[in-house]
Amino acid sequence: MFNHMNSLLESIGQKRLSVYEMPNATVQESRLTNNPDWNTLTHQHGDLIFTGYQLAHAVIKADFLEYRNPTLPGIGFILQSHHFIDWVSTDFCLKAGAAKLLGDFARTGLTGRIGQGISLLFAHSKGYSFTAHLREYLEANNIPTRDAAGRALPIADFVFDGSTNARAIVESKASLSLNGYDPSSVKSLLKSALNNQVIPWMSRLIPPATKSFVVCSYLRERANSGACPSSLAFVDPENTSDVGEFELSPESVRRENYAAWLAAMGLIQEAERLRNRDSAGMEAVWFAVVKVREREFAFPIAFCPPFRVHHFPVVQLTSGCVVAGIHVDALHAVSRASQGDEKALVEYLGIVQESVEKPDNNWHSIFPDVTYFGNIDQSSAFQIIGV
């Protein structure tokens, strides 16, 4: 099963998604004029470019940012994706008939999960590296997320922090319903999400968000003659400067970010310890260190059978092992944070944005927080470490 997954992802080349910005002034209008023109009302940006491994990496991370994960989070998406995503086309699009298939899968939330993955990749393209799921964080810290009648409050999906003090709130939307560019429908969706889920939270957090985005991924089937390909539309309003109410420190965002990826690596207890600042009874976890493009990444031995623990320093690693890992420096920062060092994760900045790996290979993905998903080269494993 996993060899099939590896072959599938390796076969996926670069995908392109058209990106359009609708200005906030347009979004906030009560209604558009009759027969509005899409090209007049929006600004086209450079395409969002990604590989199969990068999208899989993003979907897995988004899944694990939520504490209550679906069955086979992330991996399940990858195994199912060949049924509905056209991985052959250069433009990112769905296979013919996929809209009905995804409609039948409504309970699994596959469309939304694709949208969340694309939103993570979009945020990376804007310079943001670390993320937390906002509702999960608020509930874990006993901050009300329901009104007096018990109804869930509208809350944006993600808080993103950059390597500096930059912070953005991002709401992710995904739709299968639009076959073309309908400016009125796009405006309505952006306006509702922006005013109800994003703007109210920009100034309530301490420190406040300096940017916000509503990102709508419009997923369409393989384009017929004259049809529109899949695309991404977003709105980026001006920031606010009101006094905040709820503490969400940069250190906490990084804890949420790396706890999600520890869970994706199979280290569930370690993830909970990092989130909860619980250092009692910690035991060393063994990792194999693999060099990828001159960077050293750590992979839990227990969850990748090709690693042999008892005969190191020689590490036998067969090809075709698809794994989740983390840069060794980031792992040590996570370890120090788990032991109570509140500055460790803030001082660790991840990759400088200009050096983030471009999607020029098909066999792995490295994110700006220096987490890793993909295949690994057997000749590069050289060390066993306990952290």
Coordinates of C-alpha atoms in Angstrom, one line a residue:
M1 CA 0.0 0.0 0.0
F2 CA 2.7 2.5 1.0
N3 CA 4.9 1.6 -1.9
H4 CA 1.9 2.5 -4.1
M5 CA 1.6 5.8 -2.3
N6 CA 5.3 6.5 -2.8
S7 CA 5.2 5.7 -6.5
L8 CA 2.1 7.9 -6.9
L9 CA 3.6 11.0 -5.2
E10 CA 7.0 10.6 -7.0
S11 CA 5.1 10.6 -10.3
I12 CA 3.6 14.0 -9.5
G13 CA 5.4 16.9 -11.1
Q14 CA 4.9 20.6 -10.4
K15 CA 1.3 21.7 -10.2
R16 CA 0.1 25.3 -10.8
L17 CA -2.8 27.1 -9.3
S18 CA -3.9 30.5 -10.6
V19 CA -4.0 33.1 -7.8
Y20 CA -6.3 36.2 -7.8
E21 CA -6.7 38.9 -5.2
M22 CA -10.1 40.7 -4.8
P23 CA -9.5 44.1 -3.1
N24 CA -11.1 44.6 0.3
A25 CA -13.0 47.6 -1.0
T26 CA -14.6 45.5 -3.6
V27 CA -15.4 42.7 -1.2
Q28 CA -17.1 45.1 1.2
E29 CA -19.4 46.5 -1.4
S30 CA -23.1 45.8 -0.8
R31 CA -23.4 44.4 -4.3
L32 CA -21.6 44.4 -7.5
T33 CA -22.8 46.0 -10.7
N34 CA -24.7 43.9 -13.3
N35 CA -22.5 41.6 -15.4
P36 CA -19.3 42.3 -13.3
D37 CA -16.0 41.5 -15.1
W38 CA -13.6 39.2 -13.2
N39 CA -10.4 40.6 -14.7
T40 CA -11.5 44.2 -13.8
L41 CA -12.4 43.4 -10.2
T42 CA -9.4 41.2 -9.3
H43 CA -5.6 41.4 -9.5
Q44 CA -3.8 38.3 -10.7
H45 CA -0.7 37.2 -8.8
G46 CA 2.0 34.7 -9.7
D47 CA 0.8 31.1 -9.7
L48 CA 1.0 29.0 -6.5
I49 CA 3.4 26.2 -7.5
F50 CA 3.7 22.9 -5.5
T51 CA 4.4 19.2 -5.9
G52 CA 2.5 16.2 -4.8
Y53 CA 4.7 15.7 -1.7
Q54 CA 4.3 19.4 -0.8
L55 CA 0.5 19.2 -0.9
A56 CA 0.5 15.9 1.0
H57 CA 2.8 17.5 3.6
A58 CA 0.4 20.4 4.0
V59 CA -2.7 18.3 4.3
I60 CA -1.0 16.0 6.9
K61 CA 0.1 19.1 8.9
A62 CA -3.4 20.7 8.8
D63 CA -5.0 17.4 9.9
F64 CA -2.7 17.1 12.9
L65 CA -3.1 20.7 13.9
E66 CA -6.6 19.6 15.0
Y67 CA -6.4 17.5 18.1
R68 CA -9.2 15.2 17.1
N69 CA -7.9 13.6 13.9
P70 CA -9.8 11.5 11.4
T71 CA -8.9 7.9 10.7
L72 CA -5.6 7.7 8.8
P73 CA -5.2 11.5 8.8
G74 CA -3.2 12.9 5.9
I75 CA -2.1 9.4 4.7
G76 CA -5.7 8.5 4.1
F77 CA -6.0 11.6 1.9
I78 CA -2.9 10.6 -0.1
L79 CA -4.2 7.1 -0.7
Q80 CA -7.6 8.4 -1.9
S81 CA -6.3 11.4 -3.9
H82 CA -5.5 9.4 -7.1
H83 CA -9.3 8.7 -7.4
F84 CA -10.2 12.4 -7.8
I85 CA -7.1 14.6 -8.4
D86 CA -5.7 14.7 -12.0
W87 CA -2.0 14.4 -11.2
V88 CA -1.1 14.3 -14.9
S89 CA -2.2 17.8 -15.8
T90 CA 0.2 20.7 -15.2
D91 CA -2.6 22.8 -13.8
F92 CA -4.0 21.6 -10.5
C93 CA -7.5 20.1 -11.3
L94 CA -9.8 17.3 -10.6
K95 CA -10.5 14.3 -12.7
A96 CA -13.7 14.2 -14.8
G97 CA -16.5 13.1 -12.5
A98 CA -14.6 13.9 -9.4
A99 CA -17.0 16.5 -8.2
K100 CA -19.7 13.9 -7.7
L101 CA -17.2 11.5 -6.0
L102 CA -16.1 14.2 -3.6
G103 CA -19.8 15.0 -2.9
D104 CA -20.3 11.4 -2.0
F105 CA -17.2 11.7 0.4
A106 CA -18.8 14.8 2.0
R107 CA -18.6 13.3 5.5
T108 CA -14.8 12.8 5.2
G109 CA -14.3 16.6 4.5
L110 CA -11.9 15.8 1.7
T111 CA -12.7 19.1 -0.2
G112 CA -12.0 21.1 2.9
R113 CA -8.8 19.2 3.7
I114 CA -7.5 20.0 0.2
G115 CA -8.4 23.6 0.7
Q116 CA -6.6 23.7 4.1
G117 CA -3.5 22.2 2.6
I118 CA -3.5 24.8 -0.2
S119 CA -4.0 27.6 2.4
L120 CA -0.9 26.4 4.2
L121 CA 1.1 26.5 1.0
F122 CA -0.3 30.0 0.3
A123 CA 0.7 31.2 3.7
H124 CA 4.2 29.9 3.2
S125 CA 4.4 31.8 -0.1
K126 CA 3.6 34.9 2.0
G127 CA 6.5 34.4 4.4
Y128 CA 4.8 32.6 7.3
S129 CA 6.4 29.5 8.8
F130 CA 4.7 28.4 12.0
T131 CA 1.0 27.8 12.6
A132 CA -1.6 26.9 15.2
H133 CA -5.3 25.9 14.8
L134 CA -7.1 28.8 16.4
R135 CA -10.3 27.0 17.7
E136 CA -8.3 24.1 19.1
Y137 CA -5.9 26.5 20.9
L138 CA -8.8 28.5 22.4
E139 CA -10.7 25.4 23.6
A140 CA -7.6 23.9 25.1
N141 CA -7.0 27.1 27.1
N142 CA -10.6 27.4 28.3
I143 CA -11.4 30.4 26.2
P144 CA -15.1 30.4 25.1
T145 CA -15.8 29.2 21.6
R146 CA -19.6 29.0 22.0
D147 CA -22.3 31.5 22.6
A148 CA -24.8 31.4 25.5
A149 CA -27.1 29.1 23.4
G150 CA -24.3 26.6 22.9
R151 CA -23.7 27.5 19.3
A152 CA -20.2 27.5 17.9
L153 CA -18.8 30.9 17.4
P154 CA -17.4 31.8 14.0
I155 CA -13.6 31.5 14.3
A156 CA -10.9 31.5 11.6
D157 CA -8.9 28.3 11.0
F158 CA -5.3 29.3 11.5
V159 CA -2.9 31.7 13.1
F160 CA 0.4 32.0 11.3
D161 CA 3.6 33.5 12.6
G162 CA 6.6 34.4 10.5
S163 CA 10.3 34.2 11.5
T164 CA 10.1 37.8 12.7
N165 CA 7.1 39.3 14.6
A166 CA 4.7 39.0 11.6
R167 CA 1.4 37.4 12.4
A168 CA -1.6 36.5 10.1
I169 CA -5.0 35.0 10.7
V170 CA -6.1 32.8 7.8
E171 CA -9.5 31.3 7.1
S172 CA -9.6 28.5 4.5
K173 CA -12.5 27.8 2.2
A174 CA -12.9 25.3 -0.6
S175 CA -15.6 24.9 -3.2
L176 CA -16.5 22.5 -6.0
S177 CA -19.5 24.4 -7.1
L178 CA -18.0 27.1 -9.3
N179 CA -17.4 26.2 -13.0
G180 CA -16.3 29.7 -13.9
Y181 CA -15.3 33.0 -12.4
D182 CA -18.5 34.4 -10.8
P183 CA -17.4 37.6 -9.1
S184 CA -20.6 38.0 -7.1
S185 CA -20.3 34.5 -5.6
V186 CA -16.6 34.9 -4.8
K187 CA -17.3 38.3 -3.2
S188 CA -20.1 37.0 -1.0
L189 CA -18.0 34.1 0.3
L190 CA -14.9 36.3 1.0
K191 CA -17.0 39.0 2.7
S192 CA -18.9 36.6 5.0
A193 CA -15.7 34.8 6.1
L194 CA -13.7 38.0 6.5
N195 CA -16.3 39.9 8.5
N196 CA -17.5 37.0 10.7
Q197 CA -14.5 34.7 11.1
V198 CA -11.3 36.8 10.6
I199 CA -11.6 40.5 11.4
P200 CA -13.2 40.0 14.8
W201 CA -10.1 37.9 15.9
M202 CA -7.4 40.1 14.4
S203 CA -7.3 42.4 17.4
R204 CA -8.5 40.0 20.1
L205 CA -5.2 38.1 20.2
I206 CA -2.1 39.3 22.1
P207 CA 0.0 40.0 20.2
P208 CA -2.5 41.0 17.5
A209 CA -2.4 39.9 13.9
T210 CA -0.8 42.3 11.5
K211 CA -2.3 40.6 8.4
S212 CA -5.3 38.5 7.6
F213 CA -6.4 36.4 4.6
V214 CA -9.4 34.6 3.5
V215 CA -8.2 32.0 1.0
C216 CA -10.8 30.3 -1.2
S217 CA -9.7 27.3 -3.3
Y218 CA -12.0 26.7 -6.2
L219 CA -11.5 23.1 -7.3
R220 CA -12.7 22.3 -10.8
E221 CA -12.6 19.2 -13.0
R222 CA -10.2 18.9 -15.9
A223 CA -10.8 21.9 -18.1
N224 CA -12.8 21.3 -21.3
S225 CA -12.6 23.8 -24.1
G226 CA -13.3 27.3 -22.8
A227 CA -13.7 26.1 -19.1
C228 CA -11.8 27.7 -16.2
P229 CA -9.1 25.8 -14.4
S230 CA -8.9 25.5 -10.6
S231 CA -7.9 28.7 -8.9
L232 CA -7.3 30.4 -5.6
A233 CA -9.0 33.7 -4.7
F234 CA -8.1 35.7 -1.6
V235 CA -8.7 39.0 0.2
D236 CA -6.1 40.8 2.3
P237 CA -7.7 43.7 4.3
E238 CA -5.9 46.5 6.2
N239 CA -4.8 45.6 9.7
T240 CA -6.4 46.9 12.9
S241 CA -4.8 48.1 16.1
D242 CA -7.3 47.5 18.9
V243 CA -6.3 46.2 22.3
G244 CA -6.2 42.4 22.5
E245 CA -8.0 40.1 25.0
F246 CA -6.5 36.6 24.7
E247 CA -2.8 35.7 25.0
L248 CA -1.4 33.6 22.1
S249 CA 2.3 34.1 22.3
P250 CA 4.7 33.3 19.5
E251 CA 6.1 30.6 21.7
S252 CA 2.7 29.0 22.0
V253 CA 2.2 29.1 18.2
R254 CA 5.5 27.3 17.7
R255 CA 4.5 24.7 20.4
E256 CA 1.3 24.0 18.5
N257 CA 3.1 23.9 15.2
Y258 CA 5.7 21.4 16.2
A259 CA 3.4 19.3 18.4
A260 CA 1.2 18.7 15.3
W261 CA 4.3 17.5 13.4
L262 CA 5.5 15.3 16.3
A263 CA 2.0 13.7 16.2
A264 CA 2.4 13.2 12.4
M265 CA 5.7 11.5 13.1
G266 CA 3.9 9.0 15.4
L267 CA 5.1 10.7 18.6
I268 CA 1.7 11.3 20.2
Q269 CA 2.8 11.4 23.8
E270 CA 5.7 13.7 23.0
A271 CA 3.3 16.0 21.1
E272 CA 1.0 16.2 24.1
R273 CA 3.9 16.9 26.4
L274 CA 5.0 19.8 24.2
R275 CA 1.6 21.3 24.0
N276 CA 0.9 20.9 27.7
R277 CA 4.4 21.9 29.0
D278 CA 4.6 18.6 30.8
S279 CA 8.2 17.4 31.3
A280 CA 7.4 14.8 34.0
G281 CA 8.7 11.3 33.2
M282 CA 10.2 12.2 29.9
E283 CA 12.2 9.4 28.2
A284 CA 14.7 9.6 25.3
V285 CA 13.3 8.9 21.8
W286 CA 15.7 7.4 19.3
F287 CA 16.1 8.9 15.8
A288 CA 18.1 8.1 12.7
V289 CA 19.7 11.1 11.2
V290 CA 19.7 11.4 7.4
K291 CA 21.4 14.1 5.3
V292 CA 19.2 15.7 2.6
R293 CA 20.8 18.3 0.5
E294 CA 23.4 19.1 3.2
R295 CA 20.7 19.4 5.9
E296 CA 20.4 16.8 8.7
F297 CA 16.9 15.5 9.4
A298 CA 15.8 13.1 12.2
F299 CA 13.3 10.3 11.8
P300 CA 11.9 8.2 14.6
I301 CA 13.3 4.7 14.4
A302 CA 10.2 3.0 15.8
F303 CA 8.1 4.2 12.9
C304 CA 10.4 3.3 10.0
P305 CA 11.4 -0.4 10.0
P306 CA 14.4 0.0 7.6
F307 CA 16.4 1.6 10.4
R308 CA 18.3 -0.9 12.6
V309 CA 18.9 0.3 16.1
H310 CA 21.3 -2.3 17.5
H311 CA 24.0 -2.2 14.9
F312 CA 24.7 1.6 14.7
P313 CA 26.6 3.5 13.5
V314 CA 25.8 1.5 10.4
V315 CA 22.1 2.2 9.5
Q316 CA 20.4 0.1 6.9
L317 CA 17.8 2.0 5.0
T318 CA 15.9 0.6 2.1
S319 CA 14.5 2.8 -0.6
G320 CA 10.8 3.5 -0.7
C321 CA 10.3 4.5 2.9
V322 CA 7.9 7.4 3.1
V323 CA 8.5 9.2 6.4
A324 CA 7.8 12.3 8.4
G325 CA 10.8 13.9 10.0
I326 CA 12.3 17.2 11.3
H327 CA 15.5 19.0 11.1
V328 CA 18.0 18.1 13.9
D329 CA 18.3 21.7 15.1
A330 CA 14.5 22.1 15.3
L331 CA 14.3 18.7 17.1
H332 CA 16.8 19.9 19.8
A333 CA 14.8 23.2 20.2
V334 CA 11.6 21.1 20.6
S335 CA 13.3 19.0 23.2
R336 CA 14.5 22.0 25.2
A337 CA 11.0 23.5 25.0
S338 CA 9.5 20.2 26.3
Q339 CA 11.9 20.5 29.3
G340 CA 10.7 24.0 30.2
D341 CA 12.9 26.3 28.1
E342 CA 10.3 28.9 27.0
K343 CA 12.7 30.7 24.7
A344 CA 14.0 27.7 22.8
L345 CA 11.4 27.7 20.0
V346 CA 11.2 31.4 19.6
E347 CA 15.0 31.6 19.2
Y348 CA 14.8 28.9 16.6
L349 CA 13.7 30.5 13.3
G350 CA 13.6 27.7 10.9
I351 CA 14.7 28.3 7.3
V352 CA 15.2 31.9 6.2
Q353 CA 12.4 32.4 3.7
E354 CA 14.7 33.1 0.7
S355 CA 16.3 29.7 1.2
V356 CA 13.1 27.7 1.3
E357 CA 13.3 24.8 -1.1
K358 CA 11.5 25.3 -4.4
P359 CA 9.4 22.5 -5.8
D360 CA 12.1 21.3 -8.1
N361 CA 12.0 17.6 -7.1
N362 CA 9.3 15.0 -6.7
W363 CA 10.6 12.9 -3.9
H364 CA 10.3 15.0 -0.7
S365 CA 9.0 18.2 0.8
I366 CA 10.7 20.6 3.2
F367 CA 8.7 23.3 4.8
P368 CA 9.9 26.7 6.2
D369 CA 9.7 25.3 9.8
V370 CA 12.1 22.6 8.5
T371 CA 9.7 19.7 8.9
Y372 CA 10.1 17.0 6.3
F373 CA 7.8 14.6 4.4
G374 CA 8.8 12.2 1.7
N375 CA 11.2 9.5 0.6
I376 CA 14.8 9.3 2.0
D377 CA 18.0 8.2 0.4
Q378 CA 19.5 5.1 2.0
S379 CA 23.1 6.3 1.4
S380 CA 22.5 9.4 3.6
A381 CA 21.7 7.8 6.9
F382 CA 24.7 8.1 9.2
Q383 CA 23.9 8.5 12.9
I384 CA 21.5 7.4 15.7
I385 CA 20.7 10.0 18.3
G386 CA 18.6 9.9 21.5
V387 CA 16.6 13.1 22.3

